Amino acid sequence: MKSWISNTSRTVAIAILVSGCLGMTQAIATAADFGPETLALINAYRGSRGLAPLTSNRTLQALARQHSRYQAARNRLGHDGFRQRSAQAKAAGLSVVCAENVGYNYQNAQQLFTGWKNSALHRTNLLRPNLRYAGVSVVGPYSTFFACR
């Protein structure tokens, strides 16, 4: 009886270890920042609508990354701190006229872009003609598009 219990315990322990490793693989797979690819898709879409492409901007990229990290740390999607991000963009020489999209649990750039394109309010932000610069960042399952004039 004792050997059966220890064999069963070992089997359960191995199963837990394997499932834990699979979970880690999933987390690593979703941890890639596909923001730059998403911005390329946004720019292609803007071009197809006769709009100028958005220029990637280091400040806006950093603000998008910071907000994606913030969302991930709190495990909550939202626009907390939008006014502060806009003020930081203005302090860096950009306009305070900014737009932001956030997303959750998209697996790649195409899914994220399609999700935003298929949502009327998000699509409006992608196609704002007065925007010139942008940053897009993905941290874990959280994504942020932050663009300014």
mmCIF file of N, CA and C in Angstrom:
data_model
loop_
_atom_site.group_PDB
_atom_site.id
_atom_site.type_symbol
_atom_site.label_atom_id
_atom_site.label_comp_id
_atom_site.label_asym_id
_atom_site.label_seq_id
_atom_site.Cartn_x
_atom_site.Cartn_y
_atom_site.Cartn_z
ATOM 1 N N MET A 1 0.818 -1.187 0.000
ATOM 2 C CA MET A 1 0.000 0.000 0.000
ATOM 3 C C MET A 1 0.866 1.258 0.000
ATOM 4 N N LYS A 2 1.943 1.259 0.790
ATOM 5 C CA LYS A 2 2.803 2.414 0.903
ATOM 6 C C LYS A 2 3.445 2.765 -0.454
ATOM 7 N N SER A 3 3.881 1.773 -1.237
ATOM 8 C CA SER A 3 4.502 2.057 -2.526
ATOM 9 C C SER A 3 3.481 2.622 -3.511
ATOM 10 N N TRP A 4 2.238 2.194 -3.439
ATOM 11 C CA TRP A 4 1.197 2.724 -4.319
ATOM 12 C C TRP A 4 0.980 4.216 -4.014
ATOM 13 N N ILE A 5 0.938 4.577 -2.743
ATOM 14 C CA ILE A 5 0.745 5.974 -2.352
ATOM 15 C C ILE A 5 1.925 6.816 -2.806
ATOM 16 N N SER A 6 3.136 6.313 -2.601
ATOM 17 C CA SER A 6 4.292 7.114 -3.008
ATOM 18 C C SER A 6 4.353 7.237 -4.533
ATOM 19 N N ASN A 7 3.977 6.185 -5.278
ATOM 20 C CA ASN A 7 3.936 6.278 -6.742
ATOM 21 C C ASN A 7 2.859 7.270 -7.179
ATOM 22 N N THR A 8 1.715 7.217 -6.526
ATOM 23 C CA THR A 8 0.636 8.151 -6.847
ATOM 24 C C THR A 8 1.063 9.574 -6.529
ATOM 25 N N SER A 9 1.712 9.772 -5.407
ATOM 26 C CA SER A 9 2.192 11.100 -5.019
ATOM 27 C C SER A 9 3.200 11.626 -6.036
ATOM 28 N N ARG A 10 4.119 10.745 -6.473
ATOM 29 C CA ARG A 10 5.089 11.164 -7.481
ATOM 30 C C ARG A 10 4.406 11.546 -8.785
ATOM 31 N N THR A 11 3.411 10.753 -9.190
ATOM 32 C CA THR A 11 2.687 11.035 -10.428
ATOM 33 C C THR A 11 1.966 12.370 -10.337
ATOM 34 N N VAL A 12 1.329 12.626 -9.213
ATOM 35 C CA VAL A 12 0.627 13.896 -9.024
ATOM 36 C C VAL A 12 1.634 15.052 -9.024
ATOM 37 N N ALA A 13 2.751 14.872 -8.348
ATOM 38 C CA ALA A 13 3.777 15.920 -8.302
ATOM 39 C C ALA A 13 4.314 16.224 -9.693
ATOM 40 N N ILE A 14 4.536 15.191 -10.499
ATOM 41 C CA ILE A 14 5.022 15.394 -11.863
ATOM 42 C C ILE A 14 3.967 16.112 -12.699
ATOM 43 N N ALA A 15 2.712 15.731 -12.528
ATOM 44 C CA ALA A 15 1.625 16.375 -13.267
ATOM 45 C C ALA A 15 1.531 17.856 -12.914
ATOM 46 N N ILE A 16 1.684 18.192 -11.645
ATOM 47 C CA ILE A 16 1.640 19.586 -11.225
ATOM 48 C C ILE A 16 2.822 20.344 -11.813
ATOM 49 N N LEU A 17 3.995 19.738 -11.766
ATOM 50 C CA LEU A 17 5.194 20.366 -12.309
ATOM 51 C C LEU A 17 5.038 20.630 -13.806
ATOM 52 N N VAL A 18 4.542 19.654 -14.544
ATOM 53 C CA VAL A 18 4.362 19.803 -15.992
ATOM 54 C C VAL A 18 3.332 20.883 -16.285
ATOM 55 N N SER A 19 2.207 20.879 -15.558
ATOM 56 C CA SER A 19 1.193 21.895 -15.823
ATOM 57 C C SER A 19 1.712 23.280 -15.475
ATOM 58 N N GLY A 20 2.527 23.369 -14.440
ATOM 59 C CA GLY A 20 3.145 24.651 -14.095
ATOM 60 C C GLY A 20 4.067 25.131 -15.190
ATOM 61 N N CYS A 21 4.838 24.247 -15.766
ATOM 62 C CA CYS A 21 5.735 24.613 -16.863
ATOM 63 C C CYS A 21 4.944 25.049 -18.086
ATOM 64 N N LEU A 22 3.837 24.366 -18.364
ATOM 65 C CA LEU A 22 3.002 24.754 -19.499
ATOM 66 C C LEU A 22 2.451 26.151 -19.278
ATOM 67 N N GLY A 23 2.049 26.455 -18.060
ATOM 68 C CA GLY A 23 1.557 27.782 -17.735
ATOM 69 C C GLY A 23 2.631 28.833 -17.932
ATOM 70 N N MET A 24 3.879 28.502 -17.578
ATOM 71 C CA MET A 24 4.980 29.434 -17.769
ATOM 72 C C MET A 24 5.225 29.678 -19.251
ATOM 73 N N THR A 25 5.117 28.646 -20.051
ATOM 74 C CA THR A 25 5.285 28.784 -21.491
ATOM 75 C C THR A 25 4.224 29.723 -22.048
ATOM 76 N N GLN A 26 2.981 29.572 -21.594
ATOM 77 C CA GLN A 26 1.896 30.452 -22.020
ATOM 78 C C GLN A 26 2.213 31.894 -21.639
ATOM 79 N N ALA A 27 2.681 32.114 -20.400
ATOM 80 C CA ALA A 27 2.988 33.462 -19.946
ATOM 81 C C ALA A 27 4.117 34.068 -20.775
ATOM 82 N N ILE A 28 5.130 33.290 -21.077
ATOM 83 C CA ILE A 28 6.246 33.778 -21.879
ATOM 84 C C ILE A 28 5.770 34.092 -23.290
ATOM 85 N N ALA A 29 4.906 33.250 -23.837
ATOM 86 C CA ALA A 29 4.413 33.459 -25.200
ATOM 87 C C ALA A 29 3.614 34.756 -25.306
ATOM 88 N N THR A 30 2.863 35.113 -24.259
ATOM 89 C CA THR A 30 2.061 36.322 -24.322
ATOM 90 C C THR A 30 2.837 37.540 -23.845
ATOM 91 N N ALA A 31 4.077 37.349 -23.390
ATOM 92 C CA ALA A 31 4.856 38.458 -22.848
ATOM 93 C C ALA A 31 5.558 39.281 -23.926
ATOM 94 N N ALA A 32 5.597 38.826 -25.153
ATOM 95 C CA ALA A 32 6.284 39.550 -26.223
ATOM 96 C C ALA A 32 5.576 40.878 -26.498
ATOM 97 N N ASP A 33 6.366 41.942 -26.676
ATOM 98 C CA ASP A 33 5.798 43.249 -26.985
ATOM 99 C C ASP A 33 5.683 43.374 -28.503
ATOM 100 N N PHE A 34 4.476 43.194 -29.002
ATOM 101 C CA PHE A 34 4.244 43.310 -30.441
ATOM 102 C C PHE A 34 3.665 44.688 -30.793
ATOM 103 N N GLY A 35 3.977 45.679 -29.974
ATOM 104 C CA GLY A 35 3.534 47.044 -30.227
ATOM 105 C C GLY A 35 4.013 47.603 -31.551
ATOM 106 N N PRO A 36 5.308 47.463 -31.879
ATOM 107 C CA PRO A 36 5.778 48.010 -33.165
ATOM 108 C C PRO A 36 5.045 47.407 -34.374
ATOM 109 N N GLU A 37 4.767 46.120 -34.336
ATOM 110 C CA GLU A 37 4.024 45.485 -35.444
ATOM 111 C C GLU A 37 2.589 46.018 -35.486
ATOM 112 N N THR A 38 2.025 46.276 -34.311
ATOM 113 C CA THR A 38 0.666 46.818 -34.267
ATOM 114 C C THR A 38 0.645 48.214 -34.877
ATOM 115 N N LEU A 39 1.649 49.031 -34.560
ATOM 116 C CA LEU A 39 1.715 50.375 -35.140
ATOM 117 C C LEU A 39 1.842 50.298 -36.661
ATOM 118 N N ALA A 40 2.579 49.340 -37.177
ATOM 119 C CA ALA A 40 2.692 49.171 -38.633
ATOM 120 C C ALA A 40 1.324 48.860 -39.244
ATOM 121 N N LEU A 41 0.532 48.020 -38.583
ATOM 122 C CA LEU A 41 -0.820 47.703 -39.070
ATOM 123 C C LEU A 41 -1.724 48.935 -39.003
ATOM 124 N N ILE A 42 -1.608 49.700 -37.929
ATOM 125 C CA ILE A 42 -2.387 50.935 -37.797
ATOM 126 C C ILE A 42 -2.028 51.890 -38.931
ATOM 127 N N ASN A 43 -0.734 52.024 -39.210
ATOM 128 C CA ASN A 43 -0.310 52.934 -40.273
ATOM 129 C C ASN A 43 -0.774 52.479 -41.646
ATOM 130 N N ALA A 44 -0.774 51.192 -41.907
ATOM 131 C CA ALA A 44 -1.295 50.682 -43.178
ATOM 132 C C ALA A 44 -2.787 51.006 -43.302
ATOM 133 N N TYR A 45 -3.506 50.846 -42.207
ATOM 134 C CA TYR A 45 -4.941 51.154 -42.177
ATOM 135 C C TYR A 45 -5.171 52.648 -42.409
ATOM 136 N N ARG A 46 -4.397 53.484 -41.728
ATOM 137 C CA ARG A 46 -4.521 54.924 -41.931
ATOM 138 C C ARG A 46 -4.235 55.277 -43.398
ATOM 139 N N GLY A 47 -3.207 54.670 -43.965
ATOM 140 C CA GLY A 47 -2.877 54.925 -45.365
ATOM 141 C C GLY A 47 -4.005 54.543 -46.307
ATOM 142 N N SER A 48 -4.676 53.434 -46.014
ATOM 143 C CA SER A 48 -5.794 52.988 -46.852
ATOM 144 C C SER A 48 -6.987 53.933 -46.767
ATOM 145 N N ARG A 49 -6.983 54.798 -45.762
ATOM 146 C CA ARG A 49 -8.048 55.790 -45.573
ATOM 147 C C ARG A 49 -7.577 57.201 -45.949
ATOM 148 N N GLY A 50 -6.395 57.283 -46.595
ATOM 149 C CA GLY A 50 -5.884 58.566 -47.047
ATOM 150 C C GLY A 50 -5.275 59.426 -45.958
ATOM 151 N N LEU A 51 -4.928 58.811 -44.822
ATOM 152 C CA LEU A 51 -4.335 59.558 -43.706
ATOM 153 C C LEU A 51 -2.833 59.329 -43.636
ATOM 154 N N ALA A 52 -2.137 60.304 -43.112
ATOM 155 C CA ALA A 52 -0.685 60.185 -42.933
ATOM 156 C C ALA A 52 -0.381 59.144 -41.864
ATOM 157 N N PRO A 53 0.722 58.449 -42.004
ATOM 158 C CA PRO A 53 1.110 57.481 -40.976
ATOM 159 C C PRO A 53 1.519 58.197 -39.687
ATOM 160 N N LEU A 54 1.424 57.490 -38.583
ATOM 161 C CA LEU A 54 1.887 57.996 -37.295
ATOM 162 C C LEU A 54 3.365 57.660 -37.158
ATOM 163 N N THR A 55 4.148 58.618 -36.740
ATOM 164 C CA THR A 55 5.577 58.409 -36.537
ATOM 165 C C THR A 55 5.794 57.863 -35.134
ATOM 166 N N SER A 56 6.541 56.781 -35.045
ATOM 167 C CA SER A 56 6.871 56.238 -33.735
ATOM 168 C C SER A 56 7.683 57.271 -32.966
ATOM 169 N N ASN A 57 7.316 57.477 -31.701
ATOM 170 C CA ASN A 57 7.967 58.488 -30.881
ATOM 171 C C ASN A 57 8.427 57.851 -29.572
ATOM 172 N N ARG A 58 9.685 58.069 -29.212
ATOM 173 C CA ARG A 58 10.251 57.436 -28.008
ATOM 174 C C ARG A 58 9.488 57.798 -26.740
ATOM 175 N N THR A 59 9.124 59.054 -26.592
ATOM 176 C CA THR A 59 8.391 59.477 -25.402
ATOM 177 C C THR A 59 7.043 58.774 -25.325
ATOM 178 N N LEU A 60 6.312 58.765 -26.432
ATOM 179 C CA LEU A 60 4.992 58.132 -26.437
ATOM 180 C C LEU A 60 5.102 56.623 -26.268
ATOM 181 N N GLN A 61 6.159 56.048 -26.830
ATOM 182 C CA GLN A 61 6.405 54.615 -26.644
ATOM 183 C C GLN A 61 6.638 54.318 -25.165
ATOM 184 N N ALA A 62 7.435 55.154 -24.515
ATOM 185 C CA ALA A 62 7.714 54.959 -23.087
ATOM 186 C C ALA A 62 6.445 55.142 -22.257
ATOM 187 N N LEU A 63 5.616 56.120 -22.608
ATOM 188 C CA LEU A 63 4.361 56.328 -21.877
ATOM 189 C C LEU A 63 3.397 55.165 -22.085
ATOM 190 N N ALA A 64 3.347 54.636 -23.301
ATOM 191 C CA ALA A 64 2.490 53.469 -23.568
ATOM 192 C C ALA A 64 2.983 52.259 -22.781
ATOM 193 N N ARG A 65 4.284 52.053 -22.764
ATOM 194 C CA ARG A 65 4.864 50.926 -22.018
ATOM 195 C C ARG A 65 4.593 51.080 -20.515
ATOM 196 N N GLN A 66 4.790 52.303 -20.022
ATOM 197 C CA GLN A 66 4.538 52.583 -18.609
ATOM 198 C C GLN A 66 3.084 52.280 -18.249
ATOM 199 N N HIS A 67 2.149 52.670 -19.114
ATOM 200 C CA HIS A 67 0.736 52.422 -18.812
ATOM 201 C C HIS A 67 0.396 50.937 -18.914
ATOM 202 N N SER A 68 0.962 50.245 -19.887
ATOM 203 C CA SER A 68 0.724 48.796 -19.984
ATOM 204 C C SER A 68 1.253 48.087 -18.736
ATOM 205 N N ARG A 69 2.426 48.505 -18.256
ATOM 206 C CA ARG A 69 2.989 47.935 -17.020
ATOM 207 C C ARG A 69 2.088 48.238 -15.825
ATOM 208 N N TYR A 70 1.575 49.442 -15.769
ATOM 209 C CA TYR A 70 0.673 49.848 -14.695
ATOM 210 C C TYR A 70 -0.568 48.951 -14.665
ATOM 211 N N GLN A 71 -1.150 48.752 -15.848
ATOM 212 C CA GLN A 71 -2.338 47.890 -15.936
ATOM 213 C C GLN A 71 -2.003 46.465 -15.495
ATOM 214 N N ALA A 72 -0.860 45.959 -15.957
ATOM 215 C CA ALA A 72 -0.452 44.593 -15.615
ATOM 216 C C ALA A 72 -0.229 44.459 -14.108
ATOM 217 N N ALA A 73 0.394 45.458 -13.490
ATOM 218 C CA ALA A 73 0.669 45.401 -12.059
ATOM 219 C C ALA A 73 -0.631 45.377 -11.246
ATOM 220 N N ARG A 74 -1.654 46.019 -11.761
ATOM 221 C CA ARG A 74 -2.936 46.070 -11.059
ATOM 222 C C ARG A 74 -3.938 45.037 -11.555
ATOM 223 N N ASN A 75 -3.539 44.341 -12.637
ATOM 224 C CA ASN A 75 -4.407 43.329 -13.245
ATOM 225 C C ASN A 75 -5.773 43.934 -13.575
ATOM 226 N N ARG A 76 -5.709 45.150 -14.178
ATOM 227 C CA ARG A 76 -6.945 45.863 -14.484
ATOM 228 C C ARG A 76 -6.746 46.769 -15.689
ATOM 229 N N LEU A 77 -7.671 46.694 -16.605
ATOM 230 C CA LEU A 77 -7.665 47.524 -17.806
ATOM 231 C C LEU A 77 -8.257 48.890 -17.475
ATOM 232 N N GLY A 78 -7.688 49.959 -18.005
ATOM 233 C CA GLY A 78 -8.266 51.274 -17.769
ATOM 234 C C GLY A 78 -7.414 52.385 -18.335
ATOM 235 N N HIS A 79 -7.905 53.606 -18.150
ATOM 236 C CA HIS A 79 -7.226 54.791 -18.667
ATOM 237 C C HIS A 79 -6.714 55.684 -17.530
ATOM 238 N N ASP A 80 -6.489 55.100 -16.360
ATOM 239 C CA ASP A 80 -5.961 55.875 -15.230
ATOM 240 C C ASP A 80 -4.712 56.634 -15.669
ATOM 241 N N GLY A 81 -4.617 57.897 -15.300
ATOM 242 C CA GLY A 81 -3.417 58.678 -15.578
ATOM 243 C C GLY A 81 -3.331 59.255 -16.981
ATOM 244 N N PHE A 82 -4.417 59.207 -17.750
ATOM 245 C CA PHE A 82 -4.382 59.715 -19.124
ATOM 246 C C PHE A 82 -3.965 61.191 -19.165
ATOM 247 N N ARG A 83 -4.522 61.998 -18.304
ATOM 248 C CA ARG A 83 -4.172 63.428 -18.301
ATOM 249 C C ARG A 83 -2.700 63.642 -17.974
ATOM 250 N N GLN A 84 -2.176 62.835 -17.062
ATOM 251 C CA GLN A 84 -0.759 62.950 -16.723
ATOM 252 C C GLN A 84 0.122 62.555 -17.904
ATOM 253 N N ARG A 85 -0.277 61.498 -18.631
ATOM 254 C CA ARG A 85 0.486 61.097 -19.812
ATOM 255 C C ARG A 85 0.455 62.203 -20.863
ATOM 256 N N SER A 86 -0.717 62.815 -21.043
ATOM 257 C CA SER A 86 -0.837 63.925 -21.992
ATOM 258 C C SER A 86 0.057 65.086 -21.581
ATOM 259 N N ALA A 87 0.106 65.399 -20.282
ATOM 260 C CA ALA A 87 0.968 66.475 -19.781
ATOM 261 C C ALA A 87 2.441 66.139 -20.002
ATOM 262 N N GLN A 88 2.806 64.870 -19.828
ATOM 263 C CA GLN A 88 4.196 64.455 -20.067
ATOM 264 C C GLN A 88 4.541 64.581 -21.549
ATOM 265 N N ALA A 89 3.588 64.265 -22.411
ATOM 266 C CA ALA A 89 3.816 64.428 -23.851
ATOM 267 C C ALA A 89 4.033 65.904 -24.179
ATOM 268 N N LYS A 90 3.221 66.771 -23.590
ATOM 269 C CA LYS A 90 3.374 68.211 -23.823
ATOM 270 C C LYS A 90 4.734 68.691 -23.321
ATOM 271 N N ALA A 91 5.150 68.216 -22.152
ATOM 272 C CA ALA A 91 6.456 68.599 -21.597
ATOM 273 C C ALA A 91 7.602 68.155 -22.503
ATOM 274 N N ALA A 92 7.372 67.115 -23.302
ATOM 275 C CA ALA A 92 8.399 66.615 -24.220
ATOM 276 C C ALA A 92 8.331 67.311 -25.575
ATOM 277 N N GLY A 93 7.474 68.333 -25.690
ATOM 278 C CA GLY A 93 7.406 69.103 -26.930
ATOM 279 C C GLY A 93 6.293 68.702 -27.878
ATOM 280 N N LEU A 94 5.463 67.751 -27.472
ATOM 281 C CA LEU A 94 4.333 67.342 -28.300
ATOM 282 C C LEU A 94 3.086 68.095 -27.851
ATOM 283 N N SER A 95 2.009 67.946 -28.581
ATOM 284 C CA SER A 95 0.751 68.578 -28.221
ATOM 285 C C SER A 95 0.088 67.826 -27.075
ATOM 286 N N VAL A 96 -0.732 68.544 -26.327
ATOM 287 C CA VAL A 96 -1.508 67.909 -25.265
ATOM 288 C C VAL A 96 -2.737 67.195 -25.855
ATOM 289 N N VAL A 97 -2.961 67.382 -27.157
ATOM 290 C CA VAL A 97 -4.064 66.695 -27.830
ATOM 291 C C VAL A 97 -3.623 65.263 -28.099
ATOM 292 N N CYS A 98 -4.153 64.331 -27.309
ATOM 293 C CA CYS A 98 -3.732 62.930 -27.392
ATOM 294 C C CYS A 98 -4.949 62.014 -27.408
ATOM 295 N N ALA A 99 -4.734 60.791 -27.826
ATOM 296 C CA ALA A 99 -5.761 59.752 -27.817
ATOM 297 C C ALA A 99 -5.126 58.463 -27.311
ATOM 298 N N GLU A 100 -5.938 57.619 -26.713
ATOM 299 C CA GLU A 100 -5.417 56.376 -26.141
ATOM 300 C C GLU A 100 -6.411 55.237 -26.325
ATOM 301 N N ASN A 101 -5.890 54.099 -26.715
ATOM 302 C CA ASN A 101 -6.646 52.845 -26.719
ATOM 303 C C ASN A 101 -5.928 51.879 -25.789
ATOM 304 N N VAL A 102 -6.682 51.070 -25.083
ATOM 305 C CA VAL A 102 -6.091 49.997 -24.289
ATOM 306 C C VAL A 102 -6.752 48.694 -24.714
ATOM 307 N N GLY A 103 -6.068 47.599 -24.465
ATOM 308 C CA GLY A 103 -6.594 46.286 -24.823
ATOM 309 C C GLY A 103 -6.117 45.242 -23.842
ATOM 310 N N TYR A 104 -6.817 44.119 -23.865
ATOM 311 C CA TYR A 104 -6.493 43.040 -22.935
ATOM 312 C C TYR A 104 -6.569 41.692 -23.631
ATOM 313 N N ASN A 105 -5.534 40.916 -23.460
ATOM 314 C CA ASN A 105 -5.496 39.498 -23.812
ATOM 315 C C ASN A 105 -5.482 39.208 -25.312
ATOM 316 N N TYR A 106 -4.892 40.099 -26.084
ATOM 317 C CA TYR A 106 -4.700 39.812 -27.504
ATOM 318 C C TYR A 106 -3.380 39.071 -27.660
ATOM 319 N N GLN A 107 -3.354 38.085 -28.527
ATOM 320 C CA GLN A 107 -2.190 37.204 -28.656
ATOM 321 C C GLN A 107 -1.147 37.664 -29.663
ATOM 322 N N ASN A 108 -1.542 38.567 -30.560
ATOM 323 C CA ASN A 108 -0.584 39.047 -31.559
ATOM 324 C C ASN A 108 -1.056 40.390 -32.108
ATOM 325 N N ALA A 109 -0.208 41.005 -32.915
ATOM 326 C CA ALA A 109 -0.488 42.337 -33.443
ATOM 327 C C ALA A 109 -1.768 42.367 -34.283
ATOM 328 N N GLN A 110 -1.969 41.362 -35.102
ATOM 329 C CA GLN A 110 -3.158 41.348 -35.960
ATOM 330 C C GLN A 110 -4.437 41.285 -35.130
ATOM 331 N N GLN A 111 -4.460 40.452 -34.097
ATOM 332 C CA GLN A 111 -5.650 40.374 -33.236
ATOM 333 C C GLN A 111 -5.906 41.700 -32.523
ATOM 334 N N LEU A 112 -4.853 42.310 -32.013
ATOM 335 C CA LEU A 112 -4.996 43.582 -31.309
ATOM 336 C C LEU A 112 -5.513 44.660 -32.257
ATOM 337 N N PHE A 113 -4.882 44.788 -33.398
ATOM 338 C CA PHE A 113 -5.309 45.786 -34.380
ATOM 339 C C PHE A 113 -6.763 45.553 -34.792
ATOM 340 N N THR A 114 -7.114 44.310 -35.078
ATOM 341 C CA THR A 114 -8.482 43.996 -35.507
ATOM 342 C C THR A 114 -9.488 44.327 -34.405
ATOM 343 N N GLY A 115 -9.131 44.031 -33.160
ATOM 344 C CA GLY A 115 -10.019 44.368 -32.042
ATOM 345 C C GLY A 115 -10.284 45.862 -31.977
ATOM 346 N N TRP A 116 -9.233 46.662 -32.103
ATOM 347 C CA TRP A 116 -9.409 48.112 -32.073
ATOM 348 C C TRP A 116 -10.141 48.609 -33.309
ATOM 349 N N LYS A 117 -9.826 48.068 -34.470
ATOM 350 C CA LYS A 117 -10.478 48.503 -35.718
ATOM 351 C C LYS A 117 -11.974 48.196 -35.697
ATOM 352 N N ASN A 118 -12.359 47.083 -35.077
ATOM 353 C CA ASN A 118 -13.762 46.675 -35.053
ATOM 354 C C ASN A 118 -14.581 47.341 -33.951
ATOM 355 N N SER A 119 -13.964 48.179 -33.153
ATOM 356 C CA SER A 119 -14.658 48.921 -32.098
ATOM 357 C C SER A 119 -14.754 50.381 -32.530
ATOM 358 N N ALA A 120 -15.964 50.917 -32.619
ATOM 359 C CA ALA A 120 -16.164 52.275 -33.152
ATOM 360 C C ALA A 120 -15.314 53.328 -32.434
ATOM 361 N N LEU A 121 -15.299 53.320 -31.115
ATOM 362 C CA LEU A 121 -14.551 54.347 -30.384
ATOM 363 C C LEU A 121 -13.041 54.185 -30.564
ATOM 364 N N HIS A 122 -12.574 52.942 -30.556
ATOM 365 C CA HIS A 122 -11.152 52.700 -30.753
ATOM 366 C C HIS A 122 -10.739 53.045 -32.187
ATOM 367 N N ARG A 123 -11.586 52.688 -33.139
ATOM 368 C CA ARG A 123 -11.309 52.993 -34.550
ATOM 369 C C ARG A 123 -11.205 54.508 -34.756
ATOM 370 N N THR A 124 -12.080 55.280 -34.090
ATOM 371 C CA THR A 124 -12.021 56.738 -34.185
ATOM 372 C C THR A 124 -10.649 57.243 -33.772
ATOM 373 N N ASN A 125 -10.106 56.693 -32.682
ATOM 374 C CA ASN A 125 -8.770 57.114 -32.235
ATOM 375 C C ASN A 125 -7.697 56.735 -33.245
ATOM 376 N N LEU A 126 -7.803 55.551 -33.834
ATOM 377 C CA LEU A 126 -6.802 55.123 -34.827
ATOM 378 C C LEU A 126 -6.799 56.040 -36.046
ATOM 379 N N LEU A 127 -7.979 56.585 -36.374
ATOM 380 C CA LEU A 127 -8.125 57.366 -37.605
ATOM 381 C C LEU A 127 -8.209 58.870 -37.372
ATOM 382 N N ARG A 128 -7.850 59.334 -36.207
ATOM 383 C CA ARG A 128 -7.876 60.789 -35.966
ATOM 384 C C ARG A 128 -6.846 61.453 -36.880
ATOM 385 N N PRO A 129 -7.318 62.330 -37.777
ATOM 386 C CA PRO A 129 -6.391 62.924 -38.756
ATOM 387 C C PRO A 129 -5.381 63.887 -38.143
ATOM 388 N N ASN A 130 -5.679 64.438 -36.963
ATOM 389 C CA ASN A 130 -4.774 65.424 -36.370
ATOM 390 C C ASN A 130 -3.631 64.796 -35.573
ATOM 391 N N LEU A 131 -3.615 63.481 -35.413
ATOM 392 C CA LEU A 131 -2.531 62.832 -34.673
ATOM 393 C C LEU A 131 -1.318 62.645 -35.589
ATOM 394 N N ARG A 132 -0.117 62.783 -35.010
ATOM 395 C CA ARG A 132 1.100 62.664 -35.819
ATOM 396 C C ARG A 132 2.092 61.652 -35.283
ATOM 397 N N TYR A 133 2.104 61.453 -33.954
ATOM 398 C CA TYR A 133 3.100 60.594 -33.306
ATOM 399 C C TYR A 133 2.397 59.558 -32.441
ATOM 400 N N ALA A 134 3.049 58.399 -32.256
ATOM 401 C CA ALA A 134 2.412 57.348 -31.460
ATOM 402 C C ALA A 134 3.435 56.423 -30.831
ATOM 403 N N GLY A 135 2.945 55.698 -29.853
ATOM 404 C CA GLY A 135 3.670 54.596 -29.239
ATOM 405 C C GLY A 135 2.669 53.503 -28.921
ATOM 406 N N VAL A 136 3.044 52.267 -29.151
ATOM 407 C CA VAL A 136 2.183 51.128 -28.832
ATOM 408 C C VAL A 136 3.028 50.128 -28.067
ATOM 409 N N SER A 137 2.504 49.651 -26.951
ATOM 410 C CA SER A 137 3.259 48.706 -26.139
ATOM 411 C C SER A 137 2.349 47.629 -25.579
ATOM 412 N N VAL A 138 2.892 46.422 -25.497
ATOM 413 C CA VAL A 138 2.180 45.286 -24.922
ATOM 414 C C VAL A 138 3.037 44.727 -23.795
ATOM 415 N N VAL A 139 2.444 44.622 -22.614
ATOM 416 C CA VAL A 139 3.119 44.048 -21.447
ATOM 417 C C VAL A 139 2.205 42.955 -20.907
ATOM 418 N N GLY A 140 2.650 41.710 -21.019
ATOM 419 C CA GLY A 140 1.771 40.594 -20.627
ATOM 420 C C GLY A 140 0.518 40.661 -21.481
ATOM 421 N N PRO A 141 -0.656 40.579 -20.877
ATOM 422 C CA PRO A 141 -1.888 40.635 -21.667
ATOM 423 C C PRO A 141 -2.414 42.057 -21.900
ATOM 424 N N TYR A 142 -1.719 43.076 -21.393
ATOM 425 C CA TYR A 142 -2.208 44.460 -21.464
ATOM 426 C C TYR A 142 -1.504 45.253 -22.553
ATOM 427 N N SER A 143 -2.286 46.020 -23.315
ATOM 428 C CA SER A 143 -1.719 46.802 -24.403
ATOM 429 C C SER A 143 -2.218 48.239 -24.336
ATOM 430 N N THR A 144 -1.376 49.139 -24.837
ATOM 431 C CA THR A 144 -1.712 50.568 -24.865
ATOM 432 C C THR A 144 -1.234 51.175 -26.174
ATOM 433 N N PHE A 145 -2.118 51.937 -26.793
ATOM 434 C CA PHE A 145 -1.818 52.795 -27.942
ATOM 435 C C PHE A 145 -1.954 54.211 -27.422
ATOM 436 N N PHE A 146 -0.894 55.005 -27.533
ATOM 437 C CA PHE A 146 -0.934 56.394 -27.072
ATOM 438 C C PHE A 146 -0.389 57.256 -28.192
ATOM 439 N N ALA A 147 -1.221 58.177 -28.681
ATOM 440 C CA ALA A 147 -0.845 59.000 -29.823
ATOM 441 C C ALA A 147 -1.184 60.457 -29.557
ATOM 442 N N CYS A 148 -0.352 61.368 -30.083
ATOM 443 C CA CYS A 148 -0.558 62.796 -29.887
ATOM 444 C C CYS A 148 -0.271 63.549 -31.175
ATOM 445 N N ARG A 149 -0.687 64.790 -31.169
ATOM 446 C CA ARG A 149 -0.460 65.686 -32.301
ATOM 447 C C ARG A 149 0.900 66.322 -32.156
#
